[in-house]
Amino acid sequence: MIENITGGHKTKAMVVGDVLVLSFPDANIPSVWRASLTEAQGCFFEIESDDVAQLFHLVQKKGKTKEVITTFNSRARAMNALIKATQALHKASKKCHVTGEVKTGKGFPWGKILLLAVVIFIIFSFLNSVGRQGYIPSQVQQTSGTNTPQTQQTPINSENAPSGVPVSADDFLGE
């Protein structure tokens, strides 16, 4: 008969953000119950039986206070509600735990240091190769009579003249 009233819907539990939401369409009085997880820290759920009325209460206890969340006609339905709430809380704690591990940046950032070292190496290699492109080494020749090296002058034109080297006007103009 209760399935006809509830349309076959059963207890559902989920954590949405920081709120535990329990839906009880199969309880004696169908209801939805919400609790903030931050305010409910230290609470626990329990099933209490009322032998006189043959009812089973799903209860939230915190310290010495207790709150009846809902009431069921059978112990099986009350146990199902308790299990659903436990599963929802467990699933939420897994998500928070994994997210917490990712967000906390504990440990030494070896990857960042390695990346920085590679970037510095590339910059110095580039600057070193750019500095050598404009440099033309002088050729040294030995003369037969002396041991002092002499440099051979190569003709200089304006296209390949190294910067900072003095050039005569005749050599520059090609006359």
PDB file of C-alpha atoms in Angstrom:
ATOM      1  CA  MET A   1       0.000   0.000   0.000  1.00  0.00           C
ATOM      2  CA  ILE A   2       2.837   2.459   0.821  1.00  0.00           C
ATOM      3  CA  GLU A   3       4.274   1.878  -2.660  1.00  0.00           C
ATOM      4  CA  ASN A   4       0.971   3.028  -4.146  1.00  0.00           C
ATOM      5  CA  ILE A   5       1.122   6.213  -2.092  1.00  0.00           C
ATOM      6  CA  THR A   6       4.795   7.012  -2.838  1.00  0.00           C
ATOM      7  CA  GLY A   7       4.693   5.814  -6.431  1.00  0.00           C
ATOM      8  CA  GLY A   8       7.435   3.272  -5.706  1.00  0.00           C
ATOM      9  CA  HIS A   9       9.951   5.971  -4.780  1.00  0.00           C
ATOM     10  CA  LYS A  10      12.484   5.106  -2.114  1.00  0.00           C
ATOM     11  CA  THR A  11      14.668   7.071   0.243  1.00  0.00           C
ATOM     12  CA  LYS A  12      17.396   9.073  -1.463  1.00  0.00           C
ATOM     13  CA  ALA A  13      20.375  10.872   0.031  1.00  0.00           C
ATOM     14  CA  MET A  14      22.931  13.200  -1.513  1.00  0.00           C
ATOM     15  CA  VAL A  15      25.390  15.881  -0.552  1.00  0.00           C
ATOM     16  CA  VAL A  16      24.955  19.119  -2.482  1.00  0.00           C
ATOM     17  CA  GLY A  17      27.761  21.542  -1.776  1.00  0.00           C
ATOM     18  CA  ASP A  18      27.947  21.689   2.012  1.00  0.00           C
ATOM     19  CA  VAL A  19      24.435  20.344   2.666  1.00  0.00           C
ATOM     20  CA  LEU A  20      23.229  16.794   3.275  1.00  0.00           C
ATOM     21  CA  VAL A  21      19.814  16.344   1.650  1.00  0.00           C
ATOM     22  CA  LEU A  22      17.695  13.325   2.623  1.00  0.00           C
ATOM     23  CA  SER A  23      14.427  12.581   0.818  1.00  0.00           C
ATOM     24  CA  PHE A  24      11.986  10.202   2.548  1.00  0.00           C
ATOM     25  CA  PRO A  25       8.997   9.499   0.254  1.00  0.00           C
ATOM     26  CA  ASP A  26       8.487   6.089   1.917  1.00  0.00           C
ATOM     27  CA  ALA A  27       8.404   7.409   5.521  1.00  0.00           C
ATOM     28  CA  ASN A  28       5.206   7.626   7.573  1.00  0.00           C
ATOM     29  CA  ILE A  29       5.142  11.332   6.782  1.00  0.00           C
ATOM     30  CA  PRO A  30       6.988  11.839   3.454  1.00  0.00           C
ATOM     31  CA  SER A  31       9.504  14.636   3.876  1.00  0.00           C
ATOM     32  CA  VAL A  32      12.803  16.145   2.814  1.00  0.00           C
ATOM     33  CA  TRP A  33      15.423  16.885   5.458  1.00  0.00           C
ATOM     34  CA  ARG A  34      18.477  19.132   5.046  1.00  0.00           C
ATOM     35  CA  ALA A  35      21.499  19.661   7.296  1.00  0.00           C
ATOM     36  CA  SER A  36      24.618  21.761   6.876  1.00  0.00           C
ATOM     37  CA  LEU A  37      27.697  19.564   7.140  1.00  0.00           C
ATOM     38  CA  THR A  38      29.704  22.243   8.932  1.00  0.00           C
ATOM     39  CA  GLU A  39      27.029  22.623  11.610  1.00  0.00           C
ATOM     40  CA  ALA A  40      26.492  18.862  11.838  1.00  0.00           C
ATOM     41  CA  GLN A  41      30.091  17.941  12.632  1.00  0.00           C
ATOM     42  CA  GLY A  42      30.209  15.522  15.523  1.00  0.00           C
ATOM     43  CA  CYS A  43      26.657  14.306  14.885  1.00  0.00           C
ATOM     44  CA  PHE A  44      25.683  10.727  14.232  1.00  0.00           C
ATOM     45  CA  PHE A  45      22.575   8.957  12.995  1.00  0.00           C
ATOM     46  CA  GLU A  46      20.807   6.164  14.822  1.00  0.00           C
ATOM     47  CA  ILE A  47      17.627   4.115  14.565  1.00  0.00           C
ATOM     48  CA  GLU A  48      15.464   4.058  17.686  1.00  0.00           C
ATOM     49  CA  SER A  49      12.515   1.736  17.988  1.00  0.00           C
ATOM     50  CA  ASP A  50       9.209   2.525  19.642  1.00  0.00           C
ATOM     51  CA  ASP A  51       7.971  -0.924  20.692  1.00  0.00           C
ATOM     52  CA  VAL A  52       4.573   0.322  21.821  1.00  0.00           C
ATOM     53  CA  ALA A  53       3.656   2.022  18.520  1.00  0.00           C
ATOM     54  CA  GLN A  54       5.816  -0.361  16.449  1.00  0.00           C
ATOM     55  CA  LEU A  55       7.575   2.559  14.768  1.00  0.00           C
ATOM     56  CA  PHE A  56      11.232   3.131  13.924  1.00  0.00           C
ATOM     57  CA  HIS A  57      12.700   6.627  14.163  1.00  0.00           C
ATOM     58  CA  LEU A  58      15.747   7.838  12.266  1.00  0.00           C
ATOM     59  CA  VAL A  59      17.461  10.116  14.794  1.00  0.00           C
ATOM     60  CA  GLN A  60      20.346  12.576  14.590  1.00  0.00           C
ATOM     61  CA  LYS A  61      22.293  12.903  17.850  1.00  0.00           C
ATOM     62  CA  LYS A  62      24.816  15.528  18.811  1.00  0.00           C
ATOM     63  CA  GLY A  63      26.084  15.396  22.354  1.00  0.00           C
ATOM     64  CA  LYS A  64      23.069  14.992  24.626  1.00  0.00           C
ATOM     65  CA  THR A  65      20.551  16.427  22.173  1.00  0.00           C
ATOM     66  CA  LYS A  66      18.682  14.365  19.624  1.00  0.00           C
ATOM     67  CA  GLU A  67      16.437  15.222  16.707  1.00  0.00           C
ATOM     68  CA  VAL A  68      13.954  12.808  15.162  1.00  0.00           C
ATOM     69  CA  ILE A  69      14.411  13.169  11.426  1.00  0.00           C
ATOM     70  CA  THR A  70      11.592  10.878  10.295  1.00  0.00           C
ATOM     71  CA  THR A  71       9.624   7.787  11.280  1.00  0.00           C
ATOM     72  CA  PHE A  72       9.122   4.486   9.433  1.00  0.00           C
ATOM     73  CA  ASN A  73       6.689   1.566   9.880  1.00  0.00           C
ATOM     74  CA  SER A  74       9.369  -1.075   9.300  1.00  0.00           C
ATOM     75  CA  ARG A  75      12.914  -1.506  10.518  1.00  0.00           C
ATOM     76  CA  ALA A  76      14.037  -2.420   6.982  1.00  0.00           C
ATOM     77  CA  ARG A  77      12.943   0.961   5.594  1.00  0.00           C
ATOM     78  CA  ALA A  78      14.619   2.791   8.491  1.00  0.00           C
ATOM     79  CA  MET A  79      17.838   0.819   7.899  1.00  0.00           C
ATOM     80  CA  ASN A  80      17.665   1.638   4.184  1.00  0.00           C
ATOM     81  CA  ALA A  81      17.407   5.356   5.021  1.00  0.00           C
ATOM     82  CA  LEU A  82      20.368   5.102   7.405  1.00  0.00           C
ATOM     83  CA  ILE A  83      22.457   3.276   4.793  1.00  0.00           C
ATOM     84  CA  LYS A  84      21.597   5.844   2.094  1.00  0.00           C
ATOM     85  CA  ALA A  85      22.642   8.709   4.397  1.00  0.00           C
ATOM     86  CA  THR A  86      25.886   6.912   5.238  1.00  0.00           C
ATOM     87  CA  GLN A  87      26.679   6.291   1.569  1.00  0.00           C
ATOM     88  CA  ALA A  88      26.050   9.939   0.664  1.00  0.00           C
ATOM     89  CA  LEU A  89      28.313  11.155   3.474  1.00  0.00           C
ATOM     90  CA  HIS A  90      30.996   8.648   2.520  1.00  0.00           C
ATOM     91  CA  LYS A  91      30.895   9.692  -1.138  1.00  0.00           C
ATOM     92  CA  ALA A  92      31.103  13.366  -0.151  1.00  0.00           C
ATOM     93  CA  SER A  93      34.067  12.734   2.150  1.00  0.00           C
ATOM     94  CA  LYS A  94      35.927  10.978  -0.688  1.00  0.00           C
ATOM     95  CA  LYS A  95      35.424  13.968  -2.987  1.00  0.00           C
ATOM     96  CA  CYS A  96      36.558  16.415  -0.313  1.00  0.00           C
ATOM     97  CA  HIS A  97      39.590  14.295   0.528  1.00  0.00           C
ATOM     98  CA  VAL A  98      40.744  13.949  -3.073  1.00  0.00           C
ATOM     99  CA  THR A  99      40.101  17.618  -3.761  1.00  0.00           C
ATOM    100  CA  GLY A 100      42.002  18.534  -0.611  1.00  0.00           C
ATOM    101  CA  GLU A 101      45.023  16.521  -1.712  1.00  0.00           C
ATOM    102  CA  VAL A 102      45.118  18.215  -5.063  1.00  0.00           C
ATOM    103  CA  LYS A 103      44.714  21.730  -3.698  1.00  0.00           C
ATOM    104  CA  THR A 104      47.317  21.467  -0.962  1.00  0.00           C
ATOM    105  CA  GLY A 105      50.671  22.004  -2.623  1.00  0.00           C
ATOM    106  CA  LYS A 106      52.784  20.094  -0.135  1.00  0.00           C
ATOM    107  CA  GLY A 107      56.230  19.060  -1.256  1.00  0.00           C
ATOM    108  CA  PHE A 108      59.088  20.679  -3.097  1.00  0.00           C
ATOM    109  CA  PRO A 109      58.309  22.042  -6.599  1.00  0.00           C
ATOM    110  CA  TRP A 110      60.946  20.058  -8.521  1.00  0.00           C
ATOM    111  CA  GLY A 111      59.092  20.464 -11.804  1.00  0.00           C
ATOM    112  CA  LYS A 112      59.160  24.257 -11.609  1.00  0.00           C
ATOM    113  CA  ILE A 113      62.862  24.286 -10.780  1.00  0.00           C
ATOM    114  CA  LEU A 114      63.671  21.966 -13.693  1.00  0.00           C
ATOM    115  CA  LEU A 115      61.624  24.109 -16.075  1.00  0.00           C
ATOM    116  CA  LEU A 116      63.401  27.256 -14.864  1.00  0.00           C
ATOM    117  CA  ALA A 117      66.825  25.623 -15.378  1.00  0.00           C
ATOM    118  CA  VAL A 118      65.917  24.589 -18.948  1.00  0.00           C
ATOM    119  CA  VAL A 119      64.679  28.100 -19.782  1.00  0.00           C
ATOM    120  CA  ILE A 120      67.869  29.680 -18.405  1.00  0.00           C
ATOM    121  CA  PHE A 121      70.023  27.228 -20.401  1.00  0.00           C
ATOM    122  CA  ILE A 122      68.139  28.036 -23.616  1.00  0.00           C
ATOM    123  CA  ILE A 123      68.474  31.797 -23.045  1.00  0.00           C
ATOM    124  CA  PHE A 124      72.232  31.575 -22.429  1.00  0.00           C
ATOM    125  CA  SER A 125      72.712  29.311 -25.467  1.00  0.00           C
ATOM    126  CA  PHE A 126      70.804  31.770 -27.643  1.00  0.00           C
ATOM    127  CA  LEU A 127      72.748  34.778 -26.371  1.00  0.00           C
ATOM    128  CA  ASN A 128      76.042  32.947 -26.844  1.00  0.00           C
ATOM    129  CA  SER A 129      75.232  32.009 -30.454  1.00  0.00           C
ATOM    130  CA  VAL A 130      74.049  35.550 -31.299  1.00  0.00           C
ATOM    131  CA  GLY A 131      77.256  37.021 -29.880  1.00  0.00           C
ATOM    132  CA  ARG A 132      79.434  34.800 -32.100  1.00  0.00           C
ATOM    133  CA  GLN A 133      77.662  35.527 -35.395  1.00  0.00           C
ATOM    134  CA  GLY A 134      79.213  38.991 -35.895  1.00  0.00           C
ATOM    135  CA  TYR A 135      82.751  37.934 -34.888  1.00  0.00           C
ATOM    136  CA  ILE A 136      85.320  37.314 -37.697  1.00  0.00           C
ATOM    137  CA  PRO A 137      88.529  35.832 -36.351  1.00  0.00           C
ATOM    138  CA  SER A 138      91.748  37.198 -37.878  1.00  0.00           C
ATOM    139  CA  GLN A 139      93.985  34.786 -39.682  1.00  0.00           C
ATOM    140  CA  VAL A 140      97.487  34.419 -38.344  1.00  0.00           C
ATOM    141  CA  GLN A 141     100.447  33.691 -40.644  1.00  0.00           C
ATOM    142  CA  GLN A 142     104.008  32.857 -39.815  1.00  0.00           C
ATOM    143  CA  THR A 143     106.689  34.633 -41.841  1.00  0.00           C
ATOM    144  CA  SER A 144     109.859  32.761 -42.647  1.00  0.00           C
ATOM    145  CA  GLY A 145     112.217  35.231 -40.982  1.00  0.00           C
ATOM    146  CA  THR A 146     110.424  36.020 -37.718  1.00  0.00           C
ATOM    147  CA  ASN A 147     108.515  34.164 -35.062  1.00  0.00           C
ATOM    148  CA  THR A 148     105.971  36.921 -34.520  1.00  0.00           C
ATOM    149  CA  PRO A 149     102.548  36.274 -35.952  1.00  0.00           C
ATOM    150  CA  GLN A 150     101.144  38.770 -38.405  1.00  0.00           C
ATOM    151  CA  THR A 151      97.540  39.198 -39.358  1.00  0.00           C
ATOM    152  CA  GLN A 152      96.394  39.056 -42.929  1.00  0.00           C
ATOM    153  CA  GLN A 153      93.930  41.765 -43.794  1.00  0.00           C
ATOM    154  CA  THR A 154      90.871  40.662 -45.677  1.00  0.00           C
ATOM    155  CA  PRO A 155      89.150  43.141 -47.920  1.00  0.00           C
ATOM    156  CA  ILE A 156      86.364  44.815 -46.031  1.00  0.00           C
ATOM    157  CA  ASN A 157      83.140  45.914 -47.617  1.00  0.00           C
ATOM    158  CA  SER A 158      80.219  47.507 -45.888  1.00  0.00           C
ATOM    159  CA  GLU A 159      77.950  44.430 -45.901  1.00  0.00           C
ATOM    160  CA  ASN A 160      80.137  42.113 -43.813  1.00  0.00           C
ATOM    161  CA  ALA A 161      82.231  44.589 -41.843  1.00  0.00           C
ATOM    162  CA  PRO A 162      82.203  43.804 -38.145  1.00  0.00           C
ATOM    163  CA  SER A 163      80.740  46.522 -36.036  1.00  0.00           C
ATOM    164  CA  GLY A 164      83.093  48.587 -33.921  1.00  0.00           C
ATOM    165  CA  VAL A 165      86.116  48.135 -36.241  1.00  0.00           C
ATOM    166  CA  PRO A 166      87.518  51.339 -37.790  1.00  0.00           C
ATOM    167  CA  VAL A 167      87.412  51.345 -41.605  1.00  0.00           C
ATOM    168  CA  SER A 168      89.034  53.861 -43.930  1.00  0.00           C
ATOM    169  CA  ALA A 169      86.762  55.913 -46.177  1.00  0.00           C
ATOM    170  CA  ASP A 170      88.364  54.490 -49.333  1.00  0.00           C
ATOM    171  CA  ASP A 171      87.731  50.916 -48.177  1.00  0.00           C
ATOM    172  CA  PHE A 172      84.200  51.770 -47.143  1.00  0.00           C
ATOM    173  CA  LEU A 173      83.311  53.457 -50.440  1.00  0.00           C
ATOM    174  CA  GLY A 174      85.133  50.776 -52.432  1.00  0.00           C
ATOM    175  CA  GLU A 175      87.517  53.126 -54.261  1.00  0.00           C
TER     176      GLU A 175
END
